[in-house]
Amino acid sequence: MRILLTGGTGYIGSHTAVEMIRAGYEVELLDNLANSKITVLDQVEKITGVRPKFYEVDLCDRAKTLAVFRAGKFDAVMHFAGLKAVAESVEQPLRYYENNIGSTLSLLEAMKETGVGRIIFSSSATVYGDQDPGETGFSETAQTGAGITNPYGWTKMMIEQILRDYAKAEKGTSVTLLRYFNPVGADTSGLIGEDPNGIPNNLMPVVMKVYRGEIPELTIFGDDYETRDGSCERDFIHVTDLANGHIKALENQRPGVAVYNLGTGKPTSVFEIVGAFEKVAGKKLSSKIGERRAGDLARLFANPSLAEKELGWKAERDVETAVRDTLRYLRNLK
Ligand code: NAD
Ligand code: UFG
């Protein structure tokens, strides 16, 4: 099978490309390199021995996207491409709506035109809004949409709806919505990892920069939450587990719409992640407690049992493994 990965040189796309090549799939990658580097292709080739075909294309460019589909003859698409910085989306809503939604419409048009009927979409736990996950974590049947606080989150919610409407109209289409929790870690080779352009917002990339001395200290956003240790709790999932979830989703895809949480089901606090990093790195990270960050939830974690039942998938790697793999990647970076 030949699969197109949009956003394929990005963090999750590149790890999925590696796992798919390892599993024997033919993958082609498309990206406009807005938040990733072309050198990722060299690394994928070093890891797998295969250099995937690459299209440097902005998906919002409908003519170029259609040309890729006419040339590619894809069996399915994994749609990772999108802008993902929550705070930036609040400052630049039009750019986020235009890019994330415009690219998806353009992609669907090209799929329709060339008869590609299968898509797996990178959604996010952000669609669950500001509810409390309780003691069991969010199930896929939990309410979505209420209390989404930023345009990035709304693009995920809206794209889920666009894909549902598309599947209803185009009979025989298969849509899988994968709601990721908090991806961390890196491939065991240490050759690819999370390397965002610009100033990072997410916890692990900030921790990585503090470790490397590029940011003087980590600010922990709040230690007065109603949680086990006062810091926020998240469901940190190893990116390789996440990548393998995509393969399982592809193998089990059927016409219609399916939705799965990809998480571990186990909440880990910010203090615990920082502690795990310090333990594995053997070095204290300089940090301070700051104000709560606007829009943060105290707790966010998955109930991943549906993916286990229907896809035969569950996360296998723990947070310490993710930290160890991240450090291996960091030590390889110049
Ligand atoms: P990433 O930024 O590393 O990868 C996304 C890639 O998409 C980048 O390489 C970027 O250059 C590309 N891209 C953006 N707009 C494009 C366009 N118009 N045309 C072509 N390429 C374009 O991010 P990631 O962490 O790998 O995330 C992948 C997907 O998963 C995104 O849709 C993201 O919203 C979603 N997601 C990520 C997280 C997370 O915490 N990392 C959580 C939930 C969902
Ligand atoms: N945090 C800090 N200091 C930092 C950065 C983060 O203390 O410098 C804390 C945050 O307050 C939060 C936790 O670390 O409690 C995780 O924050 P991230 O920014 O790494 O991740 P979020 O849970 O806020 O966001 C993630 C994804 C989004 C997605 C959201 C909800 O990055 O794409 O989950 O699913 F929308």
Short mmCIF file of C-alpha atoms and ligand atoms in Angstrom, two decimals:
data_model
loop_
_atom_site.label_atom_id
_atom_site.label_comp_id
_atom_site.label_asym_id
_atom_site.label_seq_id
_atom_site.Cartn_x
_atom_site.Cartn_y
_atom_site.Cartn_z
CA MET A 1 0.00 0.00 0.00
CA ARG A 2 1.16 3.52 -0.75
CA ILE A 3 0.26 6.07 1.91
CA LEU A 4 0.64 9.85 1.76
CA LEU A 5 1.65 11.49 5.04
CA THR A 6 0.84 15.21 5.05
CA GLY A 7 3.00 17.04 7.60
CA GLY A 8 5.29 14.06 7.06
CA THR A 9 8.55 15.76 8.06
CA GLY A 10 7.03 17.01 11.32
CA TYR A 11 7.48 15.42 14.74
CA ILE A 12 4.68 12.84 14.69
CA GLY A 13 4.65 12.42 10.90
CA SER A 14 8.34 11.53 10.72
CA HIS A 15 8.06 8.96 13.53
CA THR A 16 5.02 7.43 11.84
CA ALA A 17 6.91 7.32 8.53
CA VAL A 18 9.71 5.36 10.22
CA GLU A 19 7.32 2.88 11.87
CA MET A 20 5.41 2.40 8.62
CA ILE A 21 8.56 1.75 6.59
CA ARG A 22 9.65 -0.70 9.29
CA ALA A 23 6.26 -2.41 8.90
CA GLY A 24 6.69 -2.68 5.13
CA TYR A 25 4.50 0.18 3.85
CA GLU A 26 5.43 2.53 1.05
CA VAL A 27 5.10 6.09 2.32
CA GLU A 28 5.38 9.43 0.59
CA LEU A 29 5.69 12.65 2.57
CA LEU A 30 4.26 16.09 1.87
CA ASP A 31 5.15 19.19 3.88
CA ASN A 32 5.64 22.91 3.35
CA LEU A 33 8.47 22.90 5.96
CA ALA A 34 6.73 25.62 7.99
CA ASN A 35 7.66 23.77 11.19
CA SER A 36 10.12 21.08 10.15
CA LYS A 37 13.38 20.60 8.32
CA ILE A 38 14.18 18.85 5.06
CA THR A 39 17.11 17.08 6.80
CA VAL A 40 14.51 14.82 8.45
CA LEU A 41 14.51 12.89 5.15
CA ASP A 42 18.22 12.07 5.58
CA GLN A 43 17.53 10.83 9.09
CA VAL A 44 14.59 8.67 8.01
CA GLU A 45 16.83 7.17 5.34
CA LYS A 46 19.60 6.51 7.89
CA ILE A 47 17.17 4.76 10.21
CA THR A 48 15.26 2.67 7.66
CA GLY A 49 17.47 2.48 4.58
CA VAL A 50 14.61 3.97 2.58
CA ARG A 51 14.34 7.58 1.43
CA PRO A 52 10.67 8.39 1.04
CA LYS A 53 9.52 10.49 -1.88
CA PHE A 54 8.97 14.06 -0.68
CA TYR A 55 6.70 16.80 -2.00
CA GLU A 56 7.51 20.31 -0.76
CA VAL A 57 3.99 21.64 -1.16
CA ASP A 58 1.66 23.88 0.81
CA LEU A 59 -1.56 21.91 1.07
CA CYS A 60 -3.52 25.16 0.84
CA ASP A 61 -2.33 25.37 -2.77
CA ARG A 62 -5.15 23.42 -4.40
CA ALA A 63 -3.58 23.04 -7.84
CA LYS A 64 -0.29 21.71 -6.47
CA THR A 65 -2.06 19.39 -4.05
CA LEU A 66 -4.18 17.95 -6.84
CA ALA A 67 -1.06 17.46 -8.96
CA VAL A 68 0.52 15.43 -6.13
CA PHE A 69 -2.56 13.21 -5.99
CA ARG A 70 -2.66 12.74 -9.74
CA ALA A 71 0.99 11.62 -9.65
CA GLY A 72 0.82 9.62 -6.42
CA LYS A 73 -1.97 7.01 -6.74
CA PHE A 74 -2.35 6.77 -2.97
CA ASP A 75 -4.37 4.12 -1.18
CA ALA A 76 -4.82 6.26 1.94
CA VAL A 77 -3.80 9.53 3.55
CA MET A 78 -2.60 10.32 7.06
CA HIS A 79 -3.25 13.98 7.64
CA PHE A 80 -0.75 15.39 10.18
CA ALA A 81 -0.21 18.79 8.54
CA GLY A 82 -1.31 21.77 10.57
CA LEU A 83 -0.18 24.59 12.79
CA LYS A 84 -0.30 23.61 16.45
CA ALA A 85 0.85 26.39 18.79
CA VAL A 86 -2.07 27.13 21.09
CA ALA A 87 -1.01 30.63 22.20
CA GLU A 88 -0.05 31.68 18.68
CA SER A 89 -3.51 30.61 17.49
CA VAL A 90 -5.06 33.07 19.93
CA GLU A 91 -2.94 35.89 18.46
CA GLN A 92 -3.34 34.83 14.83
CA PRO A 93 -6.76 33.17 14.52
CA LEU A 94 -7.22 33.83 10.82
CA ARG A 95 -3.88 32.25 9.96
CA TYR A 96 -4.80 29.14 11.97
CA TYR A 97 -8.28 28.80 10.48
CA GLU A 98 -7.00 29.45 6.99
CA ASN A 99 -4.10 27.02 7.25
CA ASN A 100 -5.64 24.15 9.19
CA ILE A 101 -9.09 24.21 7.63
CA GLY A 102 -8.04 25.44 4.18
CA SER A 103 -5.44 22.68 3.89
CA THR A 104 -7.97 20.02 4.89
CA LEU A 105 -10.54 21.21 2.33
CA SER A 106 -7.90 21.26 -0.38
CA LEU A 107 -6.78 17.77 0.62
CA LEU A 108 -10.33 16.38 0.56
CA GLU A 109 -10.95 17.93 -2.84
CA ALA A 110 -7.85 16.24 -4.24
CA MET A 111 -8.82 12.93 -2.60
CA LYS A 112 -12.32 13.16 -4.07
CA GLU A 113 -11.03 14.08 -7.52
CA THR A 114 -8.60 11.15 -7.62
CA GLY A 115 -10.76 8.55 -5.85
CA VAL A 116 -8.75 8.22 -2.62
CA GLY A 117 -11.30 7.11 -0.03
CA ARG A 118 -9.36 6.65 3.20
CA ILE A 119 -8.06 9.26 5.65
CA ILE A 120 -6.67 9.20 9.19
CA PHE A 121 -6.72 12.58 10.90
CA SER A 122 -4.56 13.95 13.72
CA SER A 123 -7.14 15.25 16.14
CA SER A 124 -6.48 16.19 19.73
CA ALA A 125 -7.75 15.70 23.25
CA THR A 126 -8.40 19.42 23.13
CA VAL A 127 -11.84 18.61 21.60
CA TYR A 128 -13.00 17.47 25.07
CA GLY A 129 -12.84 21.11 26.16
CA ASP A 130 -12.76 22.04 29.82
CA GLN A 131 -14.49 19.02 31.38
CA ASP A 132 -12.95 17.04 34.22
CA PRO A 133 -11.80 13.58 33.07
CA GLY A 134 -12.83 12.07 36.43
CA GLU A 135 -11.10 8.91 37.61
CA THR A 136 -11.42 6.93 34.37
CA GLY A 137 -10.24 9.48 31.78
CA PHE A 138 -12.13 10.68 28.73
CA SER A 139 -13.88 8.10 26.57
CA GLU A 140 -14.56 8.85 22.93
CA THR A 141 -18.26 9.26 23.77
CA ALA A 142 -17.57 12.19 26.14
CA GLN A 143 -19.06 15.48 25.07
CA THR A 144 -16.89 17.54 22.72
CA GLY A 145 -16.72 21.24 21.90
CA ALA A 146 -17.82 22.83 25.18
CA GLY A 147 -15.11 24.98 26.73
CA ILE A 148 -12.56 24.92 23.93
CA THR A 149 -10.51 28.01 24.69
CA ASN A 150 -8.47 28.68 21.55
CA PRO A 151 -8.67 28.73 17.74
CA TYR A 152 -6.22 25.81 17.42
CA GLY A 153 -8.63 23.63 19.40
CA TRP A 154 -11.56 24.88 17.33
CA THR A 155 -9.80 23.92 14.10
CA LYS A 156 -9.57 20.32 15.39
CA MET A 157 -13.25 20.35 16.36
CA MET A 158 -14.29 21.84 13.02
CA ILE A 159 -12.14 19.47 10.96
CA GLU A 160 -13.65 16.49 12.81
CA GLN A 161 -17.08 17.80 11.74
CA ILE A 162 -15.96 18.45 8.15
CA LEU A 163 -14.67 14.87 7.93
CA ARG A 164 -17.91 13.46 9.35
CA ASP A 165 -19.95 15.41 6.80
CA TYR A 166 -17.63 14.36 4.01
CA ALA A 167 -17.91 10.67 4.97
CA LYS A 168 -21.70 10.97 5.01
CA ALA A 169 -21.81 12.49 1.53
CA GLU A 170 -19.13 10.31 -0.06
CA LYS A 171 -20.35 6.77 0.53
CA GLY A 172 -17.61 4.23 1.01
CA THR A 173 -15.18 6.76 2.48
CA SER A 174 -13.28 5.69 5.61
CA VAL A 175 -12.45 8.36 8.17
CA THR A 176 -10.53 7.70 11.38
CA LEU A 177 -10.21 10.51 13.92
CA LEU A 178 -7.29 9.91 16.27
CA ARG A 179 -7.38 12.10 19.37
CA TYR A 180 -3.83 12.38 20.65
CA PHE A 181 -3.03 13.23 24.24
CA ASN A 182 0.48 14.59 24.96
CA PRO A 183 3.12 13.10 22.64
CA VAL A 184 6.69 12.96 23.98
CA GLY A 185 9.89 11.02 23.33
CA ALA A 186 11.82 10.14 20.21
CA ASP A 187 12.79 7.21 18.02
CA THR A 188 15.25 4.83 19.75
CA SER A 189 17.85 5.62 17.07
CA GLY A 190 18.19 9.13 18.50
CA LEU A 191 18.18 10.44 14.93
CA ILE A 192 14.74 12.05 14.89
CA GLY A 193 12.81 13.77 17.64
CA GLU A 194 10.89 16.92 18.38
CA ASP A 195 12.76 19.89 16.96
CA PRO A 196 10.29 22.74 16.48
CA ASN A 197 11.28 25.92 14.66
CA GLY A 198 11.25 28.98 16.97
CA ILE A 199 10.44 29.26 20.66
CA PRO A 200 8.73 26.16 22.06
CA ASN A 201 5.53 26.22 24.12
CA ASN A 202 5.11 22.59 25.05
CA LEU A 203 6.62 21.21 28.23
CA MET A 204 9.11 18.68 26.86
CA PRO A 205 10.67 20.96 24.21
CA VAL A 206 11.07 23.66 26.89
CA VAL A 207 12.67 21.12 29.27
CA MET A 208 15.02 20.09 26.44
CA LYS A 209 16.09 23.70 25.87
CA VAL A 210 16.66 24.27 29.59
CA TYR A 211 18.80 21.11 29.71
CA ARG A 212 20.87 22.43 26.79
CA GLY A 213 21.21 25.86 28.39
CA GLU A 214 19.28 27.61 25.62
CA ILE A 215 16.59 28.74 28.04
CA PRO A 216 17.79 29.75 31.54
CA GLU A 217 15.02 28.09 33.51
CA LEU A 218 11.76 26.22 33.28
CA THR A 219 8.68 27.97 34.62
CA ILE A 220 6.22 25.48 36.04
CA PHE A 221 2.81 26.99 35.41
CA GLY A 222 1.10 26.60 38.78
CA ASP A 223 1.61 24.35 41.81
CA ASP A 224 -1.77 25.03 43.42
CA TYR A 225 -4.04 22.81 41.32
CA GLU A 226 -6.32 20.24 42.93
CA THR A 227 -4.07 17.38 41.86
CA ARG A 228 -1.83 14.86 43.62
CA ASP A 229 1.13 17.25 43.85
CA GLY A 230 -0.40 20.61 42.88
CA SER A 231 0.98 20.68 39.32
CA CYS A 232 -1.10 19.81 36.23
CA GLU A 233 -1.51 16.19 35.16
CA ARG A 234 -1.30 15.03 31.55
CA ASP A 235 -1.30 11.79 29.62
CA PHE A 236 2.20 11.69 28.10
CA ILE A 237 2.37 9.16 25.28
CA HIS A 238 5.57 8.00 23.60
CA VAL A 239 5.60 9.15 19.98
CA THR A 240 6.56 5.67 18.75
CA ASP A 241 3.50 4.19 20.47
CA LEU A 242 1.45 6.94 18.87
CA ALA A 243 2.97 6.14 15.46
CA ASN A 244 2.10 2.46 15.86
CA GLY A 245 -1.47 3.47 16.69
CA HIS A 246 -1.71 4.89 13.17
CA ILE A 247 -0.68 1.59 11.63
CA LYS A 248 -3.28 -0.27 13.69
CA ALA A 249 -5.89 2.30 12.72
CA LEU A 250 -5.02 1.85 9.04
CA GLU A 251 -5.16 -1.94 9.27
CA ASN A 252 -8.57 -1.85 10.90
CA GLN A 253 -10.16 0.93 8.86
CA ARG A 254 -13.71 0.42 7.55
CA PRO A 255 -16.06 2.70 5.61
CA GLY A 256 -17.68 5.27 7.89
CA VAL A 257 -16.26 7.25 10.78
CA ALA A 258 -14.27 5.82 13.71
CA VAL A 259 -12.84 7.76 16.64
CA TYR A 260 -10.06 6.65 18.99
CA ASN A 261 -8.16 8.19 21.86
CA LEU A 262 -4.44 7.56 21.67
CA GLY A 263 -3.13 7.92 25.20
CA THR A 264 -1.72 5.75 27.97
CA GLY A 265 -4.65 6.15 30.35
CA LYS A 266 -2.21 7.14 33.10
CA PRO A 267 -1.92 10.73 34.30
CA THR A 268 1.59 12.03 35.06
CA SER A 269 2.18 15.41 36.69
CA VAL A 270 4.48 18.18 35.50
CA PHE A 271 6.62 17.70 38.62
CA GLU A 272 6.85 13.97 37.87
CA ILE A 273 7.98 14.57 34.28
CA VAL A 274 10.62 17.04 35.41
CA GLY A 275 11.72 14.57 38.13
CA ALA A 276 11.96 11.73 35.59
CA PHE A 277 14.05 13.93 33.29
CA GLU A 278 16.41 14.92 36.11
CA LYS A 279 16.77 11.30 37.22
CA VAL A 280 17.62 9.98 33.76
CA ALA A 281 19.81 12.98 32.85
CA GLY A 282 21.57 12.88 36.23
CA LYS A 283 21.33 16.66 36.38
CA LYS A 284 19.07 19.12 38.18
CA LEU A 285 17.08 21.45 35.91
CA SER A 286 16.75 25.01 37.04
CA SER A 287 13.09 25.80 37.48
CA LYS A 288 10.68 28.09 39.26
CA ILE A 289 7.00 28.08 40.01
CA GLY A 290 5.04 30.64 38.00
CA GLU A 291 1.43 31.67 37.62
CA ARG A 292 -1.11 29.30 36.12
CA ARG A 293 -1.14 29.51 32.31
CA ALA A 294 -4.43 30.75 30.88
CA GLY A 295 -6.55 27.94 29.44
CA ASP A 296 -4.70 25.06 31.16
CA LEU A 297 -6.78 22.27 32.64
CA ALA A 298 -5.77 20.71 35.96
CA ARG A 299 -6.07 17.17 34.63
CA LEU A 300 -6.31 15.65 31.17
CA PHE A 301 -6.00 11.95 30.42
CA ALA A 302 -7.45 9.30 28.16
CA ASN A 303 -9.49 6.21 28.60
CA PRO A 304 -7.77 4.31 25.77
CA SER A 305 -9.75 1.05 26.11
CA LEU A 306 -11.63 1.39 22.80
CA ALA A 307 -8.38 1.44 20.82
CA GLU A 308 -7.25 -1.67 22.69
CA LYS A 309 -10.54 -3.46 22.04
CA GLU A 310 -11.05 -2.52 18.40
CA LEU A 311 -7.52 -1.93 17.13
CA GLY A 312 -5.53 -4.23 19.39
CA TRP A 313 -3.36 -1.23 20.27
CA LYS A 314 -2.08 0.03 23.57
CA ALA A 315 0.80 2.21 24.67
CA GLU A 316 3.80 0.13 25.71
CA ARG A 317 6.45 2.67 26.65
CA ASP A 318 6.56 4.57 29.94
CA VAL A 319 7.59 8.14 30.67
CA GLU A 320 11.14 7.16 31.68
CA THR A 321 11.62 5.45 28.31
CA ALA A 322 10.38 8.61 26.59
CA VAL A 323 12.83 10.71 28.58
CA ARG A 324 15.72 8.34 27.84
CA ASP A 325 14.92 8.43 24.11
CA THR A 326 14.62 12.22 24.21
CA LEU A 327 18.04 12.51 25.84
CA ARG A 328 19.60 10.23 23.23
CA TYR A 329 18.19 12.50 20.53
CA LEU A 330 19.40 15.63 22.34
CA ARG A 331 22.94 14.29 22.63
CA ASN A 332 22.99 13.70 18.86
CA LEU A 333 21.90 17.26 18.09
CA LYS A 334 24.75 19.60 17.37
P1 NAD B 1 4.69 19.47 13.69
O1 NAD B 1 4.56 20.94 13.62
O2 NAD B 1 6.01 18.88 14.06
O3 NAD B 1 4.24 18.81 12.30
C1 NAD B 1 3.23 19.37 11.49
C2 NAD B 1 3.81 19.55 10.09
O4 NAD B 1 2.81 20.12 9.23
C3 NAD B 1 5.00 20.50 10.08
O5 NAD B 1 6.13 19.83 9.52
C4 NAD B 1 4.55 21.68 9.20
O6 NAD B 1 5.59 22.20 8.43
C5 NAD B 1 3.47 21.02 8.34
N1 NAD B 1 2.44 21.92 7.82
C6 NAD B 1 1.73 22.87 8.49
N2 NAD B 1 0.88 23.49 7.64
C7 NAD B 1 1.06 22.94 6.41
C8 NAD B 1 0.50 23.17 5.13
N3 NAD B 1 -0.44 24.12 4.93
N4 NAD B 1 0.93 22.42 4.08
C9 NAD B 1 1.88 21.47 4.26
N5 NAD B 1 2.46 21.21 5.45
C10 NAD B 1 2.05 21.94 6.52
O7 NAD B 1 3.54 18.94 14.68
P2 NAD B 1 3.29 17.48 15.27
O8 NAD B 1 3.50 17.55 16.72
O9 NAD B 1 4.00 16.48 14.45
O10 NAD B 1 1.74 17.38 15.02
C11 NAD B 1 1.17 16.69 13.94
C12 NAD B 1 -0.34 16.83 14.00
O11 NAD B 1 -0.80 16.30 15.23
C13 NAD B 1 -0.84 18.27 13.94
O12 NAD B 1 -2.03 18.30 13.19
C14 NAD B 1 -1.12 18.58 15.39
O13 NAD B 1 -2.09 19.58 15.53
C15 NAD B 1 -1.61 17.25 15.90
N6 NAD B 1 -1.47 17.12 17.35
C16 NAD B 1 -0.26 17.31 17.92
C17 NAD B 1 -0.14 17.24 19.31
C18 NAD B 1 1.19 17.52 19.98
O14 NAD B 1 1.21 17.85 21.16
N7 NAD B 1 2.32 17.39 19.29
C19 NAD B 1 -1.26 16.94 20.10
C20 NAD B 1 -2.47 16.71 19.48
C21 NAD B 1 -2.57 16.80 18.09
N1 UFG B 2 4.01 23.55 31.24
C1 UFG B 2 4.80 24.21 32.16
N2 UFG B 2 5.82 24.99 31.70
C2 UFG B 2 6.09 25.14 30.37
C3 UFG B 2 5.28 24.45 29.42
C4 UFG B 2 4.23 23.67 29.90
O1 UFG B 2 4.59 24.10 33.36
O2 UFG B 2 7.02 25.89 30.02
C5 UFG B 2 2.90 22.71 31.73
C6 UFG B 2 1.55 23.23 31.28
O3 UFG B 2 1.07 24.17 32.18
C7 UFG B 2 0.73 21.94 31.27
C8 UFG B 2 1.75 20.84 30.95
O4 UFG B 2 3.03 21.42 31.19
O5 UFG B 2 0.23 21.72 32.54
C9 UFG B 2 1.68 20.38 29.51
O6 UFG B 2 1.72 21.53 28.67
P1 UFG B 2 1.96 21.43 27.11
O7 UFG B 2 1.94 22.82 26.57
O8 UFG B 2 3.13 20.58 26.82
O9 UFG B 2 0.70 20.61 26.62
P2 UFG B 2 -0.85 20.94 26.78
O10 UFG B 2 -1.40 19.83 27.60
O11 UFG B 2 -1.13 22.30 27.19
O12 UFG B 2 -1.28 20.88 25.25
C10 UFG B 2 -1.31 19.68 24.55
C11 UFG B 2 -1.01 19.89 23.06
C12 UFG B 2 -2.08 20.65 22.37
C13 UFG B 2 -3.43 20.12 22.73
C14 UFG B 2 -3.61 20.04 24.21
C15 UFG B 2 -4.92 19.44 24.59
O13 UFG B 2 0.21 20.57 22.89
O14 UFG B 2 -1.90 20.43 20.99
O15 UFG B 2 -2.59 19.20 24.74
O16 UFG B 2 -5.03 18.21 23.99
F1 UFG B 2 -4.39 20.94 22.23
#
